[in-house]
Amino acid sequence: MTNKDFFAALADLERERGISEEVFLGALSTALASAYKRLNEGNSANVDVQLNPEKCTIRFYYTRTVVDAEEAGDGEITLKDAKLEKKSAKVGDVLSKEFVPKDFSRIAAQTAKQVILQRLHETERDNTLSEFTDKEGELMSGLVRKVDSRSVYIELGKGTIEGLLLPQDQVPGERYEAGDRLKVFVKRVKSGGRNAQVLVSRSAPGLVRRLFEEEVPEIKQGIVVIKSVAREAGHRTKIAIASSDPRIDAVGACVGNKGARVNAVVQELGGEKVDIILYSENPLEFIAKALSPATVVSITQTDEKAAVAVVPDDKLSLAIGRDGQNARLAARLTGWKIDVKSASAAEKLHIGEYDSPEETEEVPTADEESDV
């Protein structure tokens, strides 16, 4: 068979879809062989299709393995019959014989086309997934395509790949409708044949980190650095930041003029509260700041990465937060175990009464912190 137009069309397809010639021709060869076998079910020989784009030829071959037996099975030929075709044939040889397929009908061609398109789709998906692997940990905008009882399916990028938002990555209280546009955090790219998926999240702390990077130029420039993020999605986030330039107010940069920058983040998070905490190299000072908006009277290290924070009696509930949320987020943000006590309780337990003043540090909450 010779068909220059056919191979020219393949070359165009290769350029348009970015699929390598080797992959494409391999898929096409397999598809044509499969179509012929389905059309000729009574033929026991294996079929090999060889394509030569330089000569624009497609050639069909029967391939049979020589066996030492009275009767040959599928894809086999007895040694006796093999010697009639090739005198030097021996057991284990593979004989190929070119043939011109008869009645290679429109049905067979359609079957080949379907297989080819499937392979092309798989290859394109794999290529796209490979590109998305580099986007793990990044922020992307997507369009909600479908919502079922549990999961949300989101078209990402130019709609070439689908992101999966699982229940554990959704924000409690957020509602998703088909047609909604969302910003999502690319959590992981799972490659597994037909079940390959891009897992995205709306609840990951990384989403808040990326939103601030998007809204605050100083973070992109590396002047302001995000040290850590602690989040309970849908309720509250604490983000610790620092400035590498003493002339730059890190908290002010994140808040923006009249709160424009932080409000843009809060709006994207559906009204979730965001505490912007100024990071400190002094861990006890950092813990005091992390317990914002409560005021810390004193803080004492009790063990390795463990401390007791003392707050005024009337600020105890504020420091602990509803269901312990504020203290819990402060512990996650700092990486320390924090025990919060009221001033009266601390006095009864003699907390803060040490011979060495270095064991207890009085740390007021800084005015710079922002609670949005």
Coordinates of N, CA, C and O in Angstrom, one line a residue, residues 16-109:
E16 N 0.5 18.8 15.4 CA -0.6 19.5 16.2 C -0.7 19.0 17.6 O -1.0 19.8 18.5
R17 N -0.6 17.7 17.8 CA -0.8 17.1 19.1 C 0.5 16.8 19.9 O 0.4 16.4 21.0
G18 N 1.6 17.1 19.3 CA 2.8 16.9 20.0 C 3.2 15.5 20.4 O 3.8 15.3 21.4
I19 N 2.7 14.5 19.6 CA 3.0 13.1 19.9 C 4.1 12.6 19.0 O 4.2 12.9 17.8
S20 N 5.1 11.9 19.6 CA 6.3 11.5 18.9 C 5.9 10.5 17.8 O 4.9 9.8 17.9
E21 N 6.7 10.6 16.7 CA 6.4 9.7 15.6 C 6.4 8.2 16.0 O 5.6 7.4 15.5
E22 N 7.4 7.9 16.8 CA 7.5 6.5 17.2 C 6.3 6.0 18.0 O 5.8 4.9 17.7
V23 N 5.8 6.8 18.9 CA 4.6 6.4 19.6 C 3.4 6.3 18.7 O 2.6 5.4 18.8
F24 N 3.2 7.3 17.8 CA 2.1 7.3 16.9 C 2.1 6.1 16.0 O 1.1 5.5 15.8
L25 N 3.2 5.9 15.3 CA 3.3 4.7 14.4 C 3.1 3.4 15.1 O 2.5 2.5 14.5
G26 N 3.6 3.3 16.3 CA 3.4 2.1 17.1 C 1.9 1.8 17.4 O 1.4 0.7 17.3
A27 N 1.2 2.9 17.7 CA -0.2 2.8 18.0 C -1.0 2.4 16.7 O -1.9 1.6 16.7
L28 N -0.6 3.1 15.6 CA -1.3 2.8 14.4 C -1.0 1.4 13.9 O -1.9 0.7 13.4
S29 N 0.2 0.9 14.0 CA 0.5 -0.5 13.6 C -0.3 -1.5 14.4 O -0.9 -2.4 13.8
T30 N -0.4 -1.3 15.7 CA -1.1 -2.2 16.6 C -2.6 -2.2 16.2 O -3.3 -3.2 16.2
A31 N -3.1 -1.0 15.9 CA -4.5 -0.8 15.6 C -4.9 -1.5 14.3 O -5.9 -2.2 14.2
L32 N -4.1 -1.4 13.3 CA -4.3 -2.0 12.0 C -4.3 -3.6 12.1 O -5.1 -4.3 11.5
A33 N -3.3 -4.1 12.9 CA -3.2 -5.5 13.1 C -4.4 -6.0 13.8 O -4.9 -7.1 13.5
S34 N -4.8 -5.3 14.8 CA -6.0 -5.7 15.6 C -7.3 -5.7 14.7 O -8.1 -6.6 14.8
A35 N -7.4 -4.7 13.9 CA -8.6 -4.6 13.0 C -8.6 -5.8 12.0 O -9.6 -6.4 11.8
Y36 N -7.4 -6.1 11.5 CA -7.4 -7.2 10.5 C -7.7 -8.6 11.2 O -8.5 -9.4 10.7
K37 N -7.2 -8.8 12.4 CA -7.5 -10.0 13.1 C -8.9 -10.2 13.5 O -9.5 -11.3 13.4
R38 N -9.6 -9.1 13.8 CA -11.0 -9.1 14.1 C -11.8 -9.4 12.9 O -12.9 -10.1 13.0
L39 N -11.3 -9.0 11.8 CA -12.1 -9.2 10.5 C -11.8 -10.6 10.0 O -12.7 -11.2 9.3
N40 N -10.7 -11.2 10.4 CA -10.4 -12.6 9.9 C -10.1 -13.5 11.1 O -9.0 -13.9 11.4
E41 N -11.2 -13.8 11.9 CA -11.1 -14.5 13.1 C -10.6 -16.0 12.9 O -10.0 -16.6 13.7
G42 N -10.8 -16.5 11.7 CA -10.4 -17.9 11.4 C -8.9 -18.0 11.1 O -8.3 -19.1 11.1
N43 N -8.2 -16.9 10.9 CA -6.8 -16.9 10.6 C -6.0 -17.1 11.9 O -6.1 -16.2 12.8
S44 N -5.2 -18.2 12.0 CA -4.4 -18.5 13.2 C -3.1 -17.8 13.3 O -2.5 -17.8 14.4
A45 N -2.6 -17.2 12.2 CA -1.3 -16.6 12.2 C -1.3 -15.2 12.9 O -2.3 -14.5 13.0
N46 N -0.2 -14.9 13.5 CA 0.0 -13.5 14.0 C 0.2 -12.6 12.9 O 0.8 -12.9 11.9
V47 N -0.3 -11.3 13.1 CA -0.2 -10.3 12.0 C 0.7 -9.2 12.5 O 0.5 -8.7 13.6
D48 N 1.7 -8.8 11.7 CA 2.6 -7.7 12.0 C 2.4 -6.7 10.9 O 2.4 -7.0 9.7
V49 N 2.2 -5.4 11.3 CA 2.0 -4.3 10.3 C 3.2 -3.4 10.4 O 3.5 -2.9 11.5
Q50 N 3.9 -3.2 9.3 CA 5.1 -2.3 9.4 C 4.8 -1.1 8.5 O 4.4 -1.2 7.4
L51 N 5.0 0.1 9.1 CA 4.8 1.4 8.5 C 6.1 2.1 8.2 O 6.9 2.1 9.1
N52 N 6.3 2.6 7.0 CA 7.5 3.3 6.7 C 7.1 4.7 6.2 O 6.7 4.8 5.0
P53 N 7.2 5.7 7.0 CA 6.8 7.0 6.6 C 7.7 7.6 5.5 O 7.2 8.5 4.8
E54 N 8.9 7.2 5.4 CA 9.8 7.7 4.4 C 9.4 7.2 3.0 O 9.4 8.0 2.1
K55 N 9.0 5.9 2.9 CA 8.5 5.4 1.6 C 7.0 5.4 1.5 O 6.5 5.1 0.5
C56 N 6.4 5.9 2.6 CA 4.9 6.0 2.6 C 4.2 4.6 2.3 O 3.3 4.5 1.5
T57 N 4.7 3.6 3.0 CA 4.2 2.3 2.7 C 3.6 1.7 4.0 O 4.1 1.9 5.1
I58 N 2.6 0.8 3.8 CA 2.1 0.0 5.0 C 2.1 -1.4 4.5 O 1.4 -1.7 3.5
R59 N 2.8 -2.3 5.1 CA 2.9 -3.7 4.7 C 2.4 -4.6 5.8 O 2.7 -4.4 7.0
F60 N 1.7 -5.6 5.4 CA 1.2 -6.6 6.3 C 2.0 -7.9 6.2 O 2.4 -8.4 5.1
Y61 N 2.3 -8.6 7.3 CA 3.0 -9.8 7.3 C 2.4 -10.8 8.3 O 1.9 -10.4 9.4
Y62 N 2.3 -12.1 7.8 CA 2.0 -13.2 8.7 C 3.3 -13.5 9.5 O 4.3 -13.7 8.9
T63 N 3.2 -13.7 10.7 CA 4.4 -14.2 11.5 C 4.0 -15.5 12.2 O 3.0 -15.5 13.0
R64 N 4.8 -16.5 12.0 CA 4.5 -17.8 12.7 C 5.8 -18.4 13.3 O 6.9 -18.2 12.6
T65 N 5.7 -19.0 14.4 CA 6.9 -19.6 15.1 C 7.0 -21.0 14.7 O 6.0 -21.8 14.8
V66 N 8.2 -21.5 14.3 CA 8.4 -22.9 13.9 C 8.4 -23.8 15.2 O 9.2 -23.5 16.1
V67 N 7.6 -24.8 15.1 CA 7.5 -25.8 16.3 C 7.8 -27.2 15.8 O 7.5 -27.6 14.7
D68 N 8.3 -28.0 16.7 CA 8.5 -29.4 16.4 C 7.3 -30.2 16.9 O 7.3 -30.8 18.0
A69 N 6.3 -30.2 16.1 CA 5.0 -30.9 16.4 C 4.3 -31.4 15.2 O 4.6 -30.9 14.1
E70 N 3.4 -32.3 15.3 CA 2.6 -32.8 14.2 C 1.6 -31.7 13.7 O 1.4 -31.6 12.5
E71 N 1.1 -31.0 14.7 CA 0.1 -30.0 14.4 C 0.5 -28.6 15.0 O 1.1 -28.6 16.1
A72 N 0.2 -27.6 14.3 CA 0.6 -26.2 14.7 C -0.6 -25.6 15.4 O -1.7 -25.7 15.0
G73 N -0.2 -24.8 16.5 CA -1.3 -24.0 17.2 C -1.4 -22.6 16.6 O -0.8 -22.3 15.5
D74 N -2.1 -21.8 17.3 CA -2.3 -20.4 16.8 C -0.9 -19.7 16.7 O -0.1 -19.8 17.7
G75 N -0.6 -19.1 15.6 CA 0.7 -18.4 15.4 C 1.8 -19.3 15.3 O 3.0 -18.8 15.5
E76 N 1.6 -20.5 14.9 CA 2.7 -21.5 14.8 C 2.7 -22.2 13.4 O 1.7 -22.1 12.7
I77 N 3.8 -22.8 13.1 CA 3.9 -23.6 11.8 C 4.8 -24.7 12.1 O 5.8 -24.6 12.9
T78 N 4.4 -25.9 11.7 CA 5.2 -27.1 11.9 C 6.6 -27.0 11.2 O 6.7 -26.3 10.1
L79 N 7.6 -27.7 11.7 CA 8.9 -27.7 11.0 C 8.8 -28.2 9.6 O 9.5 -27.7 8.7
K80 N 8.0 -29.2 9.4 CA 7.8 -29.8 8.0 C 7.3 -28.7 7.1 O 7.8 -28.5 6.0
D81 N 6.2 -28.0 7.5 CA 5.7 -27.0 6.6 C 6.6 -25.8 6.4 O 6.7 -25.2 5.4
A82 N 7.3 -25.5 7.5 CA 8.3 -24.4 7.4 C 9.4 -24.6 6.4 O 9.8 -23.6 5.7
K83 N 9.9 -25.9 6.3 CA 10.9 -26.2 5.4 C 10.5 -26.0 3.9 O 11.3 -25.8 3.0
L84 N 9.2 -26.1 3.7 CA 8.6 -25.9 2.4 C 8.8 -24.5 1.9 O 8.9 -24.2 0.8
E85 N 8.7 -23.6 2.9 CA 8.8 -22.2 2.7 C 10.2 -21.7 2.7 O 10.7 -20.8 2.0
K86 N 11.0 -22.3 3.6 CA 12.4 -21.9 3.8 C 13.2 -23.1 4.3 O 13.0 -23.6 5.4
K87 N 14.1 -23.6 3.4 CA 14.8 -24.8 3.6 C 15.6 -24.8 4.9 O 15.8 -25.8 5.6
S88 N 16.1 -23.6 5.3 CA 17.0 -23.5 6.4 C 16.3 -23.3 7.7 O 16.9 -23.2 8.8
A89 N 14.9 -23.4 7.7 CA 14.1 -23.2 8.9 C 14.4 -24.2 9.9 O 14.6 -25.4 9.6
K90 N 14.4 -23.7 11.2 CA 14.6 -24.7 12.3 C 13.7 -24.3 13.4 O 13.1 -23.2 13.4
V91 N 13.5 -25.2 14.4 CA 12.6 -24.9 15.5 C 13.0 -23.6 16.3 O 14.1 -23.4 16.6
G92 N 12.0 -22.8 16.5 CA 12.2 -21.5 17.2 C 12.3 -20.3 16.3 O 12.2 -19.2 16.7
D93 N 12.5 -20.6 15.0 CA 12.5 -19.5 14.0 C 11.2 -18.8 13.9 O 10.1 -19.5 14.1
V94 N 11.2 -17.6 13.6 CA 9.9 -16.9 13.3 C 9.9 -16.5 11.8 O 10.8 -15.8 11.3
L95 N 8.9 -17.1 11.1 CA 8.8 -16.8 9.7 C 7.8 -15.7 9.4 O 6.7 -15.7 10.0
S96 N 8.2 -14.8 8.5 CA 7.3 -13.7 8.1 C 7.0 -13.8 6.6 O 7.9 -14.1 5.8
K97 N 5.8 -13.6 6.3 CA 5.4 -13.7 4.9 C 4.4 -12.5 4.6 O 3.4 -12.3 5.2
E98 N 4.9 -11.7 3.6 CA 4.0 -10.5 3.3 C 2.8 -11.0 2.6 O 2.8 -11.9 1.8
F99 N 1.7 -10.2 2.8 CA 0.5 -10.5 2.1 C -0.3 -9.2 1.9 O 0.0 -8.2 2.6
V100 N -1.2 -9.2 1.0 CA -2.1 -8.0 0.8 C -3.4 -8.4 1.3 O -4.1 -9.3 0.9
P101 N -3.9 -7.7 2.3 CA -5.2 -8.0 2.9 C -6.3 -7.8 2.0 O -6.4 -6.8 1.3
K102 N -7.2 -8.8 2.0 CA -8.4 -8.7 1.1 C -9.6 -8.3 2.0 O -9.7 -8.6 3.2
D103 N -10.5 -7.6 1.4 CA -11.7 -7.2 2.1 C -11.5 -6.5 3.4 O -12.1 -6.7 4.4
F104 N -10.4 -5.7 3.3 CA -10.1 -4.8 4.5 C -11.1 -3.7 4.5 O -10.8 -2.6 4.1
S105 N -12.3 -4.0 4.9 CA -13.4 -3.1 4.7 C -13.4 -1.9 5.5 O -12.6 -1.6 6.3
R106 N -14.5 -1.1 5.3 CA -14.7 0.2 6.0 C -14.9 -0.1 7.5 O -14.4 0.7 8.3
I107 N -15.4 -1.3 7.8 CA -15.6 -1.6 9.2 C -14.3 -1.8 9.9 O -14.0 -1.3 11.0
A108 N -13.3 -2.5 9.2 CA -12.0 -2.7 9.8 C -11.3 -1.3 9.9 O -10.6 -1.1 10.9
A109 N -11.4 -0.5 8.9 CA -10.8 0.8 9.0 C -11.3 1.7 10.1 O -10.6 2.4 10.8

